[in-house]
mmCIF file of C-alpha atoms and ligand atoms in Angstrom:
data_model
loop_
_atom_site.group_PDB
_atom_site.id
_atom_site.type_symbol
_atom_site.label_atom_id
_atom_site.label_comp_id
_atom_site.label_asym_id
_atom_site.label_seq_id
_atom_site.Cartn_x
_atom_site.Cartn_y
_atom_site.Cartn_z
ATOM 1 C CA MET O 1 -14.294 0.658 -14.009
ATOM 2 C CA LYS O 2 -15.136 -2.528 -12.136
ATOM 3 C CA LYS O 3 -16.164 -2.191 -8.507
ATOM 4 C CA TYR O 4 -14.620 -4.752 -6.158
ATOM 5 C CA TYR O 5 -15.911 -5.808 -2.765
ATOM 6 C CA ILE O 6 -14.337 -7.841 0.028
ATOM 7 C CA LYS O 7 -16.541 -10.792 -0.973
ATOM 8 C CA ASP O 8 -14.840 -10.737 -4.411
ATOM 9 C CA ILE O 9 -11.397 -11.035 -2.797
ATOM 10 C CA VAL O 10 -12.616 -13.945 -0.666
ATOM 11 C CA ASN O 11 -14.200 -15.534 -3.711
ATOM 12 C CA PHE O 12 -10.964 -15.392 -5.727
ATOM 13 C CA LYS O 13 -9.584 -18.119 -3.489
ATOM 14 C CA LYS O 14 -12.669 -20.280 -3.953
ATOM 15 C CA ILE O 15 -12.442 -20.096 -7.741
ATOM 16 C CA GLY O 16 -8.630 -20.374 -7.739
ATOM 17 C CA LYS O 17 -8.040 -16.946 -9.313
ATOM 18 C CA LYS O 18 -4.674 -15.441 -8.369
ATOM 19 C CA PHE O 19 -4.914 -11.707 -7.804
ATOM 20 C CA CYS O 20 -2.609 -8.756 -7.677
ATOM 21 C CA SER O 21 -2.572 -5.910 -5.185
ATOM 22 C CA ILE O 22 -0.317 -2.951 -4.603
ATOM 23 C CA THR O 23 0.178 -0.006 -2.271
ATOM 24 C CA ALA O 24 -0.960 3.544 -3.037
ATOM 25 C CA TYR O 25 -0.511 6.760 -1.124
ATOM 26 C CA ASP O 26 -1.926 9.470 -3.383
ATOM 27 C CA TYR O 27 -4.740 10.390 -5.760
ATOM 28 C CA MET O 28 -2.972 9.880 -9.109
ATOM 29 C CA SER O 29 -1.428 6.518 -8.317
ATOM 30 C CA ALA O 30 -4.748 5.248 -6.930
ATOM 31 C CA LYS O 31 -6.420 6.293 -10.225
ATOM 32 C CA LEU O 32 -3.733 4.493 -12.214
ATOM 33 C CA ILE O 33 -4.086 1.318 -10.147
ATOM 34 C CA SER O 34 -7.833 1.441 -10.489
ATOM 35 C CA ASP O 35 -7.496 1.780 -14.277
ATOM 36 C CA ALA O 36 -5.235 -1.291 -14.141
ATOM 37 C CA ASP O 37 -8.205 -3.085 -12.533
ATOM 38 C CA PHE O 38 -6.459 -4.164 -9.325
ATOM 39 C CA PRO O 39 -9.025 -5.505 -6.855
ATOM 40 C CA LEU O 40 -7.183 -4.341 -3.719
ATOM 41 C CA ILE O 41 -5.186 -1.235 -2.837
ATOM 42 C CA LEU O 42 -3.259 -1.074 0.416
ATOM 43 C CA VAL O 43 -2.580 2.346 1.868
ATOM 44 C CA GLY O 44 0.465 0.861 3.524
ATOM 45 C CA ASP O 45 2.461 2.208 6.405
ATOM 46 C CA SER O 46 5.384 1.922 3.953
ATOM 47 C CA ALA O 47 4.182 5.491 3.245
ATOM 48 C CA SER O 48 6.447 6.217 6.201
ATOM 49 C CA MET O 49 9.485 5.685 3.935
ATOM 50 C CA VAL O 50 8.270 6.354 0.406
ATOM 51 C CA MET O 51 6.067 9.379 1.139
ATOM 52 C CA TYR O 52 7.524 10.917 4.285
ATOM 53 C CA GLY O 53 11.166 9.825 4.051
ATOM 54 C CA TYR O 54 11.380 8.165 7.478
ATOM 55 C CA CYS O 55 13.862 5.321 7.864
ATOM 56 C CA ASP O 56 11.269 2.602 8.629
ATOM 57 C CA THR O 57 7.553 2.183 9.342
ATOM 58 C CA THR O 58 7.638 2.936 13.070
ATOM 59 C CA PRO O 59 7.547 6.780 13.002
ATOM 60 C CA ILE O 60 4.451 7.324 10.832
ATOM 61 C CA THR O 61 1.438 8.635 12.765
ATOM 62 C CA MET O 62 -2.315 8.251 12.403
ATOM 63 C CA GLU O 63 -2.511 11.847 11.133
ATOM 64 C CA GLU O 64 0.075 11.161 8.421
ATOM 65 C CA MET O 65 -1.695 7.939 7.413
ATOM 66 C CA LEU O 66 -5.052 9.736 7.295
ATOM 67 C CA LEU O 67 -3.639 12.356 4.908
ATOM 68 C CA VAL O 68 -2.497 9.765 2.377
ATOM 69 C CA LEU O 69 -5.623 7.643 2.824
ATOM 70 C CA LYS O 70 -7.895 10.620 2.080
ATOM 71 C CA ALA O 71 -5.981 11.333 -1.149
ATOM 72 C CA VAL O 72 -6.375 7.701 -2.238
ATOM 73 C CA ILE O 73 -10.084 7.699 -1.388
ATOM 74 C CA ARG O 74 -10.652 10.820 -3.535
ATOM 75 C CA ALA O 75 -9.553 8.761 -6.556
ATOM 76 C CA ASP O 76 -12.846 6.925 -6.147
ATOM 77 C CA SER O 77 -11.248 3.729 -7.408
ATOM 78 C CA GLY O 78 -13.123 0.491 -7.828
ATOM 79 C CA SER O 79 -10.591 -1.331 -5.663
ATOM 80 C CA VAL O 80 -11.098 -2.448 -2.086
ATOM 81 C CA VAL O 81 -9.071 0.073 -0.067
ATOM 82 C CA VAL O 82 -7.283 -1.307 2.994
ATOM 83 C CA ALA O 83 -5.659 1.135 5.432
ATOM 84 C CA ASP O 84 -2.630 0.044 7.434
ATOM 85 C CA MET O 85 -2.894 0.704 11.171
ATOM 86 C CA PRO O 86 0.404 2.454 11.998
ATOM 87 C CA PHE O 87 2.703 1.419 14.829
ATOM 88 C CA MET O 88 1.202 2.323 18.234
ATOM 89 C CA SER O 89 -2.247 3.118 16.829
ATOM 90 C CA TYR O 90 -3.667 -0.232 18.002
ATOM 91 C CA GLN O 91 -1.189 -1.686 20.492
ATOM 92 C CA ALA O 92 -1.878 0.384 23.624
ATOM 93 C CA SER O 93 -5.559 -0.359 24.269
ATOM 94 C CA LEU O 94 -8.655 -1.850 22.707
ATOM 95 C CA GLU O 95 -10.508 1.446 22.959
ATOM 96 C CA GLU O 96 -7.790 3.377 21.142
ATOM 97 C CA ALA O 97 -7.477 0.619 18.539
ATOM 98 C CA ILE O 98 -11.195 0.705 17.705
ATOM 99 C CA LYS O 99 -11.269 4.506 17.621
ATOM 100 C CA ASN O 100 -8.286 4.642 15.251
ATOM 101 C CA ALA O 101 -9.567 1.864 13.000
ATOM 102 C CA GLY O 102 -12.926 3.650 12.930
ATOM 103 C CA LYS O 103 -11.229 6.864 11.734
ATOM 104 C CA PHE O 104 -9.955 5.016 8.653
ATOM 105 C CA ILE O 105 -13.380 3.571 7.868
ATOM 106 C CA LYS O 106 -15.002 6.999 8.360
ATOM 107 C CA CYS O 107 -12.569 8.372 5.731
ATOM 108 C CA GLY O 108 -13.687 5.731 3.252
ATOM 109 C CA ALA O 109 -11.351 2.771 3.775
ATOM 110 C CA ASN O 110 -13.079 -0.596 3.385
ATOM 111 C CA ALA O 111 -10.851 -2.451 5.853
ATOM 112 C CA VAL O 112 -7.808 -2.067 8.079
ATOM 113 C CA LYS O 113 -4.624 -4.123 8.316
ATOM 114 C CA VAL O 114 -2.823 -5.002 11.551
ATOM 115 C CA GLU O 115 0.448 -6.802 12.134
ATOM 116 C CA GLY O 116 0.706 -9.816 14.429
ATOM 117 C CA ALA O 117 -1.518 -12.521 15.821
ATOM 118 C CA SER O 118 -0.960 -12.432 19.567
ATOM 119 C CA LEU O 119 -3.941 -13.156 21.831
ATOM 120 C CA ASP O 120 -4.274 -9.425 22.381
ATOM 121 C CA THR O 121 -4.192 -8.578 18.651
ATOM 122 C CA CYS O 122 -6.656 -11.368 17.831
ATOM 123 C CA ASN O 123 -8.983 -10.063 20.517
ATOM 124 C CA LYS O 124 -8.813 -6.629 18.924
ATOM 125 C CA ILE O 125 -9.476 -8.120 15.492
ATOM 126 C CA LYS O 126 -12.621 -9.798 16.862
ATOM 127 C CA HIS O 127 -13.796 -6.440 18.238
ATOM 128 C CA PHE O 128 -13.001 -4.664 14.957
ATOM 129 C CA VAL O 129 -15.023 -7.188 12.987
ATOM 130 C CA SER O 130 -17.958 -7.096 15.400
ATOM 131 C CA SER O 131 -17.850 -3.278 15.175
ATOM 132 C CA GLY O 132 -18.174 -3.443 11.378
ATOM 133 C CA ILE O 133 -14.490 -3.044 10.550
ATOM 134 C CA PRO O 134 -13.137 -5.747 8.223
ATOM 135 C CA VAL O 135 -9.546 -6.800 8.912
ATOM 136 C CA VAL O 136 -6.545 -7.964 6.914
ATOM 137 C CA GLY O 137 -3.957 -9.767 9.071
ATOM 138 C CA HIS O 138 -0.206 -9.566 8.521
ATOM 139 C CA ILE O 139 2.246 -12.166 9.815
ATOM 140 C CA GLY O 140 5.747 -13.474 9.142
ATOM 141 C CA LEU O 141 8.130 -10.571 8.685
ATOM 142 C CA MET O 142 6.459 -7.669 10.465
ATOM 143 C CA PRO O 143 8.197 -4.353 9.697
ATOM 144 C CA GLN O 144 6.665 -2.662 12.766
ATOM 145 C CA SER O 145 8.606 -5.142 14.928
ATOM 146 C CA ILE O 146 12.051 -4.581 13.405
ATOM 147 C CA ASN O 147 13.406 -3.425 16.750
ATOM 148 C CA VAL O 148 12.409 -6.768 18.261
ATOM 149 C CA THR O 149 13.598 -8.887 15.324
ATOM 150 C CA SER O 150 16.745 -6.768 14.801
ATOM 151 C CA GLY O 151 16.056 -6.142 11.124
ATOM 152 C CA TYR O 152 14.180 -7.499 8.147
ATOM 153 C CA SER O 153 15.023 -11.188 8.098
ATOM 154 C CA VAL O 154 12.943 -14.013 6.627
ATOM 155 C CA GLN O 155 10.772 -15.525 9.360
ATOM 156 C CA GLY O 156 9.762 -19.159 9.892
ATOM 157 C CA LYS O 157 12.892 -20.979 8.813
ATOM 158 C CA SER O 158 13.194 -22.935 12.059
ATOM 159 C CA ARG O 159 10.741 -25.676 13.061
ATOM 160 C CA SER O 160 9.416 -23.741 16.053
ATOM 161 C CA ARG O 161 8.991 -20.406 14.212
ATOM 162 C CA ALA O 162 7.361 -22.153 11.235
ATOM 163 C CA LYS O 163 4.858 -23.843 13.571
ATOM 164 C CA GLN O 164 4.201 -20.530 15.309
ATOM 165 C CA ILE O 165 3.458 -18.805 11.980
ATOM 166 C CA ILE O 166 1.002 -21.564 11.025
ATOM 167 C CA ARG O 167 -0.711 -21.132 14.403
ATOM 168 C CA ASP O 168 -0.780 -17.356 13.815
ATOM 169 C CA ALA O 169 -2.484 -17.802 10.448
ATOM 170 C CA LEU O 170 -5.099 -20.107 11.988
ATOM 171 C CA SER O 171 -5.704 -17.638 14.836
ATOM 172 C CA LEU O 172 -6.208 -14.750 12.395
ATOM 173 C CA HIS O 173 -8.663 -16.824 10.402
ATOM 174 C CA LYS O 174 -10.528 -17.769 13.586
ATOM 175 C CA SER O 175 -10.599 -14.166 14.781
ATOM 176 C CA GLY O 176 -12.423 -13.027 11.653
ATOM 177 C CA ALA O 177 -9.715 -11.567 9.393
ATOM 178 C CA PHE O 178 -10.932 -11.854 5.781
ATOM 179 C CA CYS O 179 -7.440 -12.336 4.399
ATOM 180 C CA VAL O 180 -3.858 -12.413 5.587
ATOM 181 C CA VAL O 181 -0.612 -10.944 4.293
ATOM 182 C CA LEU O 182 2.283 -13.411 4.527
ATOM 183 C CA GLU O 183 5.461 -11.370 4.399
ATOM 184 C CA GLY O 184 8.971 -12.814 4.182
ATOM 185 C CA ILE O 185 8.343 -16.486 4.961
ATOM 186 C CA PRO O 186 9.669 -19.544 3.085
ATOM 187 C CA SER O 187 7.558 -20.414 0.044
ATOM 188 C CA GLN O 188 6.728 -23.951 1.231
ATOM 189 C CA LEU O 189 5.426 -22.537 4.516
ATOM 190 C CA ALA O 190 3.290 -20.021 2.612
ATOM 191 C CA LYS O 191 1.955 -22.900 0.482
ATOM 192 C CA LEU O 192 1.086 -24.929 3.564
ATOM 193 C CA ILE O 193 -0.753 -22.001 5.152
ATOM 194 C CA THR O 194 -2.526 -21.161 1.884
ATOM 195 C CA GLU O 195 -3.809 -24.743 1.737
ATOM 196 C CA LYS O 196 -4.741 -24.837 5.434
ATOM 197 C CA ILE O 197 -6.895 -21.716 5.701
ATOM 198 C CA SER O 198 -9.953 -20.842 3.662
ATOM 199 C CA ILE O 199 -9.291 -17.084 3.655
ATOM 200 C CA PRO O 200 -6.978 -15.749 0.940
ATOM 201 C CA THR O 201 -3.272 -15.324 1.601
ATOM 202 C CA ILE O 202 -1.482 -12.373 0.035
ATOM 203 C CA GLY O 203 2.227 -12.877 -0.300
ATOM 204 C CA ILE O 204 5.162 -10.520 -0.345
ATOM 205 C CA GLY O 205 8.509 -12.244 -0.453
ATOM 206 C CA SER O 206 6.762 -15.547 0.325
ATOM 207 C CA GLY O 207 6.751 -17.254 -3.051
ATOM 208 C CA PRO O 208 4.234 -18.049 -5.765
ATOM 209 C CA HIS O 209 1.774 -20.262 -3.885
ATOM 210 C CA CYS O 210 -0.157 -17.504 -2.105
ATOM 211 C CA ASP O 211 -3.624 -16.657 -3.404
ATOM 212 C CA GLY O 212 -2.548 -13.111 -4.216
ATOM 213 C CA GLN O 213 0.558 -10.964 -4.256
ATOM 214 C CA ILE O 214 1.224 -7.477 -2.954
ATOM 215 C CA GLN O 215 4.028 -5.076 -3.784
ATOM 216 C CA VAL O 216 5.015 -1.521 -2.989
ATOM 217 C CA PHE O 217 4.079 0.858 -5.863
ATOM 218 C CA HIS O 218 7.487 2.567 -5.902
ATOM 219 C CA ASP O 219 9.364 -0.766 -6.107
ATOM 220 C CA VAL O 220 7.306 -2.108 -9.002
ATOM 221 C CA LEU O 221 7.737 1.120 -10.979
ATOM 222 C CA GLY O 222 11.449 1.346 -10.233
ATOM 223 C CA LEU O 223 11.271 4.784 -8.635
ATOM 224 C CA ASP O 224 14.118 4.155 -6.196
ATOM 225 C CA LYS O 225 17.372 3.538 -8.038
ATOM 226 C CA SER O 226 19.420 2.952 -4.916
ATOM 227 C CA PHE O 227 17.515 0.022 -3.420
ATOM 228 C CA LEU O 228 15.274 -2.869 -4.470
ATOM 229 C CA PRO O 229 14.202 -5.418 -1.853
ATOM 230 C CA LYS O 230 14.761 -9.101 -2.767
ATOM 231 C CA HIS O 231 10.990 -9.672 -2.749
ATOM 232 C CA SER O 232 10.422 -7.113 -5.483
ATOM 233 C CA LYS O 233 10.948 -6.634 -9.197
ATOM 234 C CA ARG O 234 11.198 -3.454 -11.272
ATOM 235 C CA PHE O 235 8.575 -3.718 -13.999
ATOM 236 C CA PHE O 236 9.511 -0.241 -15.228
ATOM 237 C CA ASN O 237 12.658 1.812 -15.069
ATOM 238 C CA GLY O 238 10.834 4.716 -13.420
ATOM 239 C CA TYR O 239 13.827 6.502 -11.939
ATOM 240 C CA ASP O 240 15.757 6.729 -15.228
ATOM 241 C CA SER O 241 12.642 7.513 -17.260
ATOM 242 C CA PHE O 242 11.536 10.316 -14.936
ATOM 243 C CA LEU O 243 15.068 11.682 -14.695
ATOM 244 C CA SER O 244 15.423 11.774 -18.455
ATOM 245 C CA ALA O 245 12.032 13.557 -18.783
ATOM 246 C CA LEU O 246 13.164 16.168 -16.230
ATOM 247 C CA HIS O 247 16.426 16.682 -18.141
ATOM 248 C CA GLN O 248 14.477 17.025 -21.385
ATOM 249 C CA TYR O 249 12.304 19.719 -19.757
ATOM 250 C CA GLU O 250 15.430 21.488 -18.510
ATOM 251 C CA ASP O 251 17.065 21.351 -21.981
ATOM 252 C CA ASP O 252 13.932 22.570 -23.760
ATOM 253 C CA VAL O 253 13.700 25.585 -21.428
ATOM 254 C CA ALA O 254 17.411 26.323 -21.863
ATOM 255 C CA GLN O 255 17.121 26.093 -25.657
ATOM 256 C CA GLY O 256 13.893 28.093 -25.830
ATOM 257 C CA SER O 257 11.832 25.311 -27.387
ATOM 258 C CA PHE O 258 9.543 25.148 -24.346
ATOM 259 C CA PRO O 259 7.106 26.726 -23.842
ATOM 260 C CA SER O 260 6.058 26.850 -27.492
ATOM 261 C CA SER O 261 3.043 28.549 -29.058
ATOM 262 C CA GLU O 262 0.625 25.748 -28.096
ATOM 263 C CA ASN O 263 1.573 26.169 -24.436
ATOM 264 C CA TYR O 264 0.583 29.814 -24.006
ATOM 265 C CA THR O 265 -1.977 32.448 -24.998
ATOM 266 C CA ASP O 266 -1.450 35.802 -26.806
ATOM 267 C CA ILE O 267 -3.355 38.975 -26.139
ATOM 268 C CA ASP O 268 -4.963 40.969 -28.972
ATOM 269 C CA ASN O 269 -2.396 43.354 -30.550
ATOM 270 C CA SER O 270 -4.581 46.468 -30.217
ATOM 271 C CA ILE O 271 -4.908 45.871 -26.477
ATOM 272 C CA LEU O 272 -1.193 45.273 -26.245
ATOM 273 C CA GLU O 273 -0.471 48.605 -27.980
ATOM 274 C CA ASP O 274 -2.874 50.397 -25.612
ATOM 275 C CA ILE O 275 -1.378 49.011 -22.451
ATOM 276 C CA SER O 276 2.176 49.510 -23.700
ATOM 277 C CA GLU O 277 1.437 53.221 -24.273
ATOM 278 C CA ASP O 278 0.044 53.601 -20.751
ATOM 279 C CA TYR O 279 3.274 52.471 -19.089
HETATM 280 O O1 KIV C 1 2.976 -1.095 4.181
HETATM 281 C C1 KIV C 1 3.211 -1.940 3.315
HETATM 282 O O2 KIV C 1 3.696 -1.607 2.226
HETATM 283 C C2 KIV C 1 2.904 -3.346 3.599
HETATM 284 C C3 KIV C 1 3.230 -4.428 2.624
HETATM 285 C C4 KIV C 1 2.491 -5.673 2.929
HETATM 286 C C5 KIV C 1 3.136 -4.146 1.196
HETATM 287 O O3 KIV C 1 2.416 -3.598 4.640
#
């Protein structure tokens, strides 16, 4: 298993190597991703929906994020593990933000991710970095702000919003973020930003020109049959495959072909006779 460091992610941009990253929320999937040799795992706040069944990313708490992060860390993967700061874990005050980010690092995360690039957020990013906490920025479509943006729409289509997103990317770079997620922005804007900043851009729904891509584990493996976001692609028909395996299990039990002799252990006959006589 190859061990990846933040410097490797930064270096990918310098050598022009496109890289792949994905979310993980538990031990087994983190092991799988590590075996696939992905350099970066995001313990995303999308755990809110795919692990806890909330309707969006705003309800998930620090405690709930810490639970999934700890499971991912136990996989001891070679990937850089980035923990997503959940909604309201870094907005209220600098002190709270640093304490919460520190909790993730203490659990074994290598970096944290925050949404936005306001003056206040950039100030916090500077403090994180000077406290020894590497940061991934996240701009464009920011799921924690869906109540402000009234949903999940592509950001940066107008001249003024596009300019603002470029300024945001530059501010994140200046504040010390080591890379930046560009979510849901037009591909040409993502290209422009990718060319303008020397830290890697990681795209989701922002086209092919970013330095890396990120996707949600459950989307890529097709685990949700009812919904697939436009930015994603099912690389496996997970829902149907798992469902058919569960039906096969059910059928085998009903027909008596499972469990079979290799799935259980017999006791010695003389012992069986003894105990049968006793009762
Ligand atoms: O939580 C998440 O899944 C994200 C995306 C960038 C993948 O933030």
